Amino acid sequence: MAKCNVCNKGTVTGNRISITRSQVSRRANRTWKPNLKKIRMALPNGGVKTARVCTSCIRSNKITRAG
């Protein structure tokens, strides 16, 4: 299963509910996957590592990208 290397955000499961929303409506399984990008991130010791990181971690500057 794909996970973010920074925040461990992963796949979430739930139910897809029909449009009518009645008490007897049909339910089907569904999954939500994180929006992961494969990027090169700079390590504190000066090295470079390739990692899968979610876009919310990239936007919030939780990592530093390797130039």
The first five atom37 places (N, CA, C, CB, O) and aatype in JSON, in Angstrom:
{
  "aatype": [12, 0, 11, 4, 2, 19, 4, 2, 11, 7, 16, 19, 16, 7, 2, 1, 9, 15, 9, 16, 1, 15, 5, 19, 15, 1, 1, 0, 2, 1, 16, 17, 11, 14, 2, 10, 11, 11, 9, 1, 12, 0, 10, 14, 2, 7, 7, 19, 11, 16, 0, 1, 19, 4, 16, 15, 4, 9, 1, 15, 2, 11, 9, 16, 1, 0, 7],
  "atom_mask": [
    [1, 1, 1, 1, 1],
    [1, 1, 1, 1, 1],
    [1, 1, 1, 1, 1],
    [1, 1, 1, 1, 1],
    [1, 1, 1, 1, 1],
    [1, 1, 1, 1, 1],
    [1, 1, 1, 1, 1],
    [1, 1, 1, 1, 1],
    [1, 1, 1, 1, 1],
    [1, 1, 1, 0, 1],
    [1, 1, 1, 1, 1],
    [1, 1, 1, 1, 1],
    [1, 1, 1, 1, 1],
    [1, 1, 1, 0, 1],
    [1, 1, 1, 1, 1],
    [1, 1, 1, 1, 1],
    [1, 1, 1, 1, 1],
    [1, 1, 1, 1, 1],
    [1, 1, 1, 1, 1],
    [1, 1, 1, 1, 1],
    [1, 1, 1, 1, 1],
    [1, 1, 1, 1, 1],
    [1, 1, 1, 1, 1],
    [1, 1, 1, 1, 1],
    [1, 1, 1, 1, 1],
    [1, 1, 1, 1, 1],
    [1, 1, 1, 1, 1],
    [1, 1, 1, 1, 1],
    [1, 1, 1, 1, 1],
    [1, 1, 1, 1, 1],
    [1, 1, 1, 1, 1],
    [1, 1, 1, 1, 1],
    [1, 1, 1, 1, 1],
    [1, 1, 1, 1, 1],
    [1, 1, 1, 1, 1],
    [1, 1, 1, 1, 1],
    [1, 1, 1, 1, 1],
    [1, 1, 1, 1, 1],
    [1, 1, 1, 1, 1],
    [1, 1, 1, 1, 1],
    [1, 1, 1, 1, 1],
    [1, 1, 1, 1, 1],
    [1, 1, 1, 1, 1],
    [1, 1, 1, 1, 1],
    [1, 1, 1, 1, 1],
    [1, 1, 1, 0, 1],
    [1, 1, 1, 0, 1],
    [1, 1, 1, 1, 1],
    [1, 1, 1, 1, 1],
    [1, 1, 1, 1, 1],
    [1, 1, 1, 1, 1],
    [1, 1, 1, 1, 1],
    [1, 1, 1, 1, 1],
    [1, 1, 1, 1, 1],
    [1, 1, 1, 1, 1],
    [1, 1, 1, 1, 1],
    [1, 1, 1, 1, 1],
    [1, 1, 1, 1, 1],
    [1, 1, 1, 1, 1],
    [1, 1, 1, 1, 1],
    [1, 1, 1, 1, 1],
    [1, 1, 1, 1, 1],
    [1, 1, 1, 1, 1],
    [1, 1, 1, 1, 1],
    [1, 1, 1, 1, 1],
    [1, 1, 1, 1, 1],
    [1, 1, 1, 0, 1]
  ],
  "atom_positions": [
    [[0.84, -1.17, 0.0], [0.0, 0.0, 0.0], [0.88, 1.24, 0.0], [-0.95, 0.0, 1.21], [1.88, 1.3, 0.72]],
    [[0.52, 2.22, -0.81], [1.3, 3.45, -0.92], [1.0, 4.36, 0.26], [1.0, 4.16, -2.24], [-0.15, 4.59, 0.61]],
    [[2.07, 4.89, 0.87], [1.94, 5.81, 1.98], [2.91, 6.97, 1.81], [2.19, 5.1, 3.32], [3.94, 6.85, 1.15]],
    [[2.56, 8.08, 2.42], [3.45, 9.24, 2.43], [4.6, 8.96, 3.39], [2.68, 10.53, 2.85], [4.39, 8.49, 4.5]],
    [[5.82, 9.25, 2.96], [7.0, 8.99, 3.8], [7.13, 10.01, 4.93], [8.26, 9.02, 2.96], [7.89, 9.78, 5.87]],
    [[6.39, 11.12, 4.87], [6.5, 12.16, 5.9], [5.42, 11.99, 6.96], [6.41, 13.55, 5.26], [5.73, 11.92, 8.15]],
    [[4.16, 11.93, 6.55], [3.05, 11.93, 7.51], [2.33, 10.59, 7.61], [2.07, 12.99, 7.15], [1.37, 10.48, 8.38]],
    [[2.74, 9.58, 6.87], [2.13, 8.24, 6.88], [0.67, 8.24, 6.42], [2.21, 7.66, 8.27], [-0.09, 7.34, 6.79]],
    [[0.27, 9.23, 5.64], [-1.09, 9.24, 5.09], [-1.2, 8.08, 4.1], [-1.42, 10.61, 4.4], [-0.34, 7.91, 3.23]],
    [[-2.26, 7.28, 4.22], [-2.42, 6.12, 3.36], [-3.83, 6.01, 2.81], [0.0, 0.0, 0.0], [-4.6, 6.97, 2.85]],
    [[-4.15, 4.83, 2.29], [-5.45, 4.58, 1.7], [-6.52, 4.49, 2.79], [-5.42, 3.31, 0.87], [-6.29, 3.88, 3.84]],
    [[-7.69, 5.1, 2.54], [-8.81, 5.06, 3.47], [-9.96, 4.36, 2.77], [-9.23, 6.5, 3.93], [-10.2, 4.58, 1.58]],
    [[-10.68, 3.49, 3.5], [-11.81, 2.77, 2.92], [-13.11, 3.27, 3.53], [-11.66, 1.26, 3.13], [-13.15, 3.78, 4.64]],
    [[-14.18, 3.1, 2.76], [-15.5, 3.51, 3.22], [-16.57, 2.94, 2.31], [0.0, 0.0, 0.0], [-16.34, 1.95, 1.62]],
    [[-17.74, 3.56, 2.31], [-18.86, 3.09, 1.51], [-19.26, 4.13, 0.48], [-20.04, 2.75, 2.39], [-19.27, 5.33, 0.75]],
    [[-19.59, 3.64, -0.71], [-20.21, 4.49, -1.73], [-21.71, 4.32, -1.56], [-19.72, 4.12, -3.2], [-22.21, 3.2, -1.63]],
    [[-22.43, 5.42, -1.35], [-23.86, 5.35, -1.09], [-24.59, 5.86, -2.32], [-24.25, 6.17, 0.17], [-24.14, 6.81, -2.97]],
    [[-25.73, 5.23, -2.65], [-26.47, 5.61, -3.85], [-27.05, 7.01, -3.71], [-27.58, 4.61, -4.13], [-27.12, 7.55, -2.6]],
    [[-27.47, 7.59, -4.82], [-27.9, 8.98, -4.87], [-29.18, 9.21, -4.09], [-28.09, 9.41, -6.31], [-29.39, 10.31, -3.57]],
    [[-30.04, 8.22, -3.99], [-31.35, 8.43, -3.36], [-31.23, 8.7, -1.87], [-32.24, 7.24, -3.6], [-32.1, 9.36, -1.3]],
    [[-30.19, 8.21, -1.2], [-29.92, 8.45, 0.22], [-31.04, 7.99, 1.15], [-29.66, 9.91, 0.46], [-31.21, 8.54, 2.23]],
    [[-31.8, 6.99, 0.74], [-32.84, 6.47, 1.61], [-32.24, 5.46, 2.58], [-33.99, 5.83, 0.79], [-31.08, 5.08, 2.44]],
    [[-33.02, 5.03, 3.55], [-32.51, 4.09, 4.54], [-32.17, 2.74, 3.94], [-33.51, 3.91, 5.66], [-31.34, 2.01, 4.48]],
    [[-32.79, 2.4, 2.83], [-32.55, 1.1, 2.21], [-31.67, 1.23, 0.97], [-33.89, 0.44, 1.84], [-31.66, 0.35, 0.1]],
    [[-30.92, 2.33, 0.89], [-30.11, 2.54, -0.3], [-28.96, 1.54, -0.35], [-29.57, 3.97, -0.33], [-28.52, 1.03, 0.69]],
    [[-28.5, 1.27, -1.52], [-27.41, 0.31, -1.72], [-26.09, 0.93, -1.31], [-27.36, -0.15, -3.19], [-25.88, 2.13, -1.45]],
    [[-25.2, 0.1, -0.8], [-23.87, 0.55, -0.44], [-22.85, -0.35, -1.13], [-23.67, 0.53, 1.1], [-23.03, -1.56, -1.23]],
    [[-21.77, 0.27, -1.59], [-20.69, -0.48, -2.22], [-19.38, 0.02, -1.63], [-20.7, -0.31, -3.79], [-19.27, 1.17, -1.21]],
    [[-18.39, -0.84, -1.58], [-17.1, -0.47, -1.02], [-16.39, 0.52, -1.94], [-16.23, -1.7, -0.8], [-16.56, 0.5, -3.15]],
    [[-15.58, 1.38, -1.32], [-14.85, 2.37, -2.09], [-13.59, 2.73, -1.33], [-15.71, 3.63, -2.36], [-13.54, 2.6, -0.11]],
    [[-12.55, 3.18, -2.05], [-11.3, 3.59, -1.42], [-10.93, 4.99, -1.86], [-10.17, 2.61, -1.75], [-11.19, 5.4, -2.99]],
    [[-10.3, 5.73, -0.94], [-9.74, 7.05, -1.23], [-8.23, 6.92, -1.12], [-10.3, 8.16, -0.26], [-7.72, 6.49, -0.1]],
    [[-7.53, 7.3, -2.17], [-6.08, 7.18, -2.19], [-5.44, 8.56, -2.04], [-5.61, 6.5, -3.49], [-5.97, 9.55, -2.54]],
    [[-4.3, 8.63, -1.36], [-3.63, 9.92, -1.19], [-2.99, 10.38, -2.49], [-2.57, 9.84, -0.09], [-2.64, 9.56, -3.34]],
    [[-2.84, 11.68, -2.64], [-2.23, 12.26, -3.83], [-0.71, 12.31, -3.61], [-2.81, 13.68, -4.13], [-0.19, 13.29, -3.08]],
    [[-0.02, 11.25, -4.01], [1.41, 11.13, -3.76], [2.21, 11.52, -5.0], [1.76, 9.71, -3.34], [1.81, 11.24, -6.13]],
    [[3.35, 12.17, -4.77], [4.29, 12.52, -5.82], [5.65, 11.95, -5.45], [4.36, 14.07, -6.02], [6.02, 11.93, -4.27]],
    [[6.38, 11.5, -6.44], [7.72, 10.97, -6.22], [8.7, 12.12, -6.4], [8.04, 9.77, -7.19], [8.87, 12.63, -7.51]],
    [[9.35, 12.53, -5.31], [10.24, 13.68, -5.37], [11.59, 13.34, -4.76], [9.62, 14.89, -4.64], [11.73, 12.35, -4.04]],
    [[12.58, 14.17, -5.06], [13.91, 14.04, -4.46], [13.97, 15.04, -3.31], [15.05, 14.3, -5.51], [13.81, 16.24, -3.52]],
    [[14.21, 14.54, -2.11], [14.27, 15.43, -0.96], [15.68, 15.45, -0.38], [13.25, 14.98, 0.11], [16.4, 14.46, -0.4]],
    [[16.05, 16.63, 0.14], [17.37, 16.82, 0.72], [17.36, 16.35, 2.17], [17.81, 18.3, 0.62], [16.45, 16.69, 2.93]],
    [[18.36, 15.59, 2.55], [18.51, 15.1, 3.92], [19.32, 16.09, 4.74], [19.17, 13.71, 3.94], [20.07, 16.88, 4.18]],
    [[19.19, 16.05, 6.07], [19.95, 16.99, 6.91], [21.47, 16.83, 6.79], [19.54, 16.82, 8.35], [22.21, 17.8, 6.99]],
    [[21.94, 15.61, 6.48], [23.39, 15.39, 6.38], [23.96, 15.78, 5.01], [23.72, 13.94, 6.65], [25.14, 15.57, 4.75]],
    [[23.13, 16.35, 4.15], [23.59, 16.79, 2.84], [23.31, 15.81, 1.71], [0.0, 0.0, 0.0], [23.6, 16.11, 0.55]],
    [[22.75, 14.66, 2.02], [22.44, 13.66, 1.0], [21.11, 13.93, 0.33], [0.0, 0.0, 0.0], [20.39, 14.87, 0.68]],
    [[20.81, 13.08, -0.65], [19.56, 13.2, -1.39], [18.87, 11.85, -1.37], [19.82, 13.68, -2.87], [19.51, 10.81, -1.52]],
    [[17.53, 11.87, -1.18], [16.76, 10.64, -1.12], [15.49, 10.81, -1.94], [16.43, 10.25, 0.34], [14.86, 11.86, -1.89]],
    [[15.12, 9.79, -2.71], [13.86, 9.81, -3.45], [12.78, 9.23, -2.56], [13.98, 9.01, -4.79], [12.95, 8.17, -1.96]],
    [[11.65, 9.93, -2.47], [10.59, 9.5, -1.57], [9.23, 9.83, -2.18], [10.73, 10.16, -0.2], [9.1, 10.71, -3.03]],
    [[8.22, 9.09, -1.71], [6.83, 9.39, -2.06], [6.27, 10.3, -0.98], [5.97, 8.09, -2.21], [6.23, 9.94, 0.19]],
    [[5.82, 11.48, -1.39], [5.34, 12.47, -0.44], [3.99, 12.99, -0.93], [6.36, 13.64, -0.26], [3.82, 13.22, -2.13]],
    [[3.03, 13.17, -0.02], [1.72, 13.69, -0.42], [1.83, 15.18, -0.7], [0.66, 13.42, 0.69], [2.72, 15.86, -0.2]],
    [[0.91, 15.67, -1.51], [0.98, 17.06, -1.94], [0.73, 18.03, -0.8], [-0.02, 17.3, -3.04], [1.21, 19.16, -0.84]],
    [[-0.02, 17.62, 0.23], [-0.23, 18.53, 1.36], [1.06, 18.74, 2.15], [-1.32, 17.97, 2.29], [1.28, 19.83, 2.68]],
    [[1.92, 17.72, 2.23], [3.23, 17.89, 2.89], [4.16, 18.76, 2.04], [3.88, 16.51, 3.15], [4.95, 19.53, 2.59]],
    [[4.07, 18.65, 0.72], [4.9, 19.48, -0.16], [4.49, 20.94, -0.03], [4.79, 19.01, -1.64], [5.35, 21.82, 0.06]],
    [[3.18, 21.22, -0.02], [2.69, 22.59, 0.07], [3.0, 23.23, 1.4], [1.2, 22.63, -0.17], [3.25, 24.44, 1.46]],
    [[3.0, 22.45, 2.49], [3.23, 23.01, 3.82], [4.69, 23.07, 4.19], [2.48, 22.22, 4.84], [5.02, 23.36, 5.34]],
    [[5.6, 22.8, 3.23], [7.05, 22.87, 3.43], [7.54, 22.0, 4.56], [7.46, 24.28, 3.69], [8.43, 22.41, 5.31]],
    [[6.98, 20.8, 4.71], [7.48, 19.87, 5.71], [8.78, 19.2, 5.26], [6.44, 18.82, 6.01], [9.48, 18.6, 6.08]],
    [[9.09, 19.3, 3.99], [10.33, 18.73, 3.44], [11.05, 19.81, 2.63], [10.03, 17.47, 2.55], [10.47, 20.81, 2.23]],
    [[12.34, 19.57, 2.42], [13.09, 20.48, 1.53], [13.46, 19.71, 0.29], [14.37, 21.05, 2.24], [14.03, 18.62, 0.38]],
    [[13.15, 20.25, -0.85], [13.42, 19.57, -2.1], [14.89, 19.72, -2.48], [12.53, 20.11, -3.22], [15.51, 20.74, -2.21]],
    [[15.43, 18.68, -3.11], [16.8, 18.72, -3.59], [16.8, 19.41, -4.95], [17.41, 17.28, -3.68], [16.0, 19.09, -5.82]],
    [[17.69, 20.35, -5.11], [17.74, 21.13, -6.34], [18.53, 20.44, -7.36], [0.0, 0.0, 0.0], [18.68, 20.96, -8.47]]
  ]
}
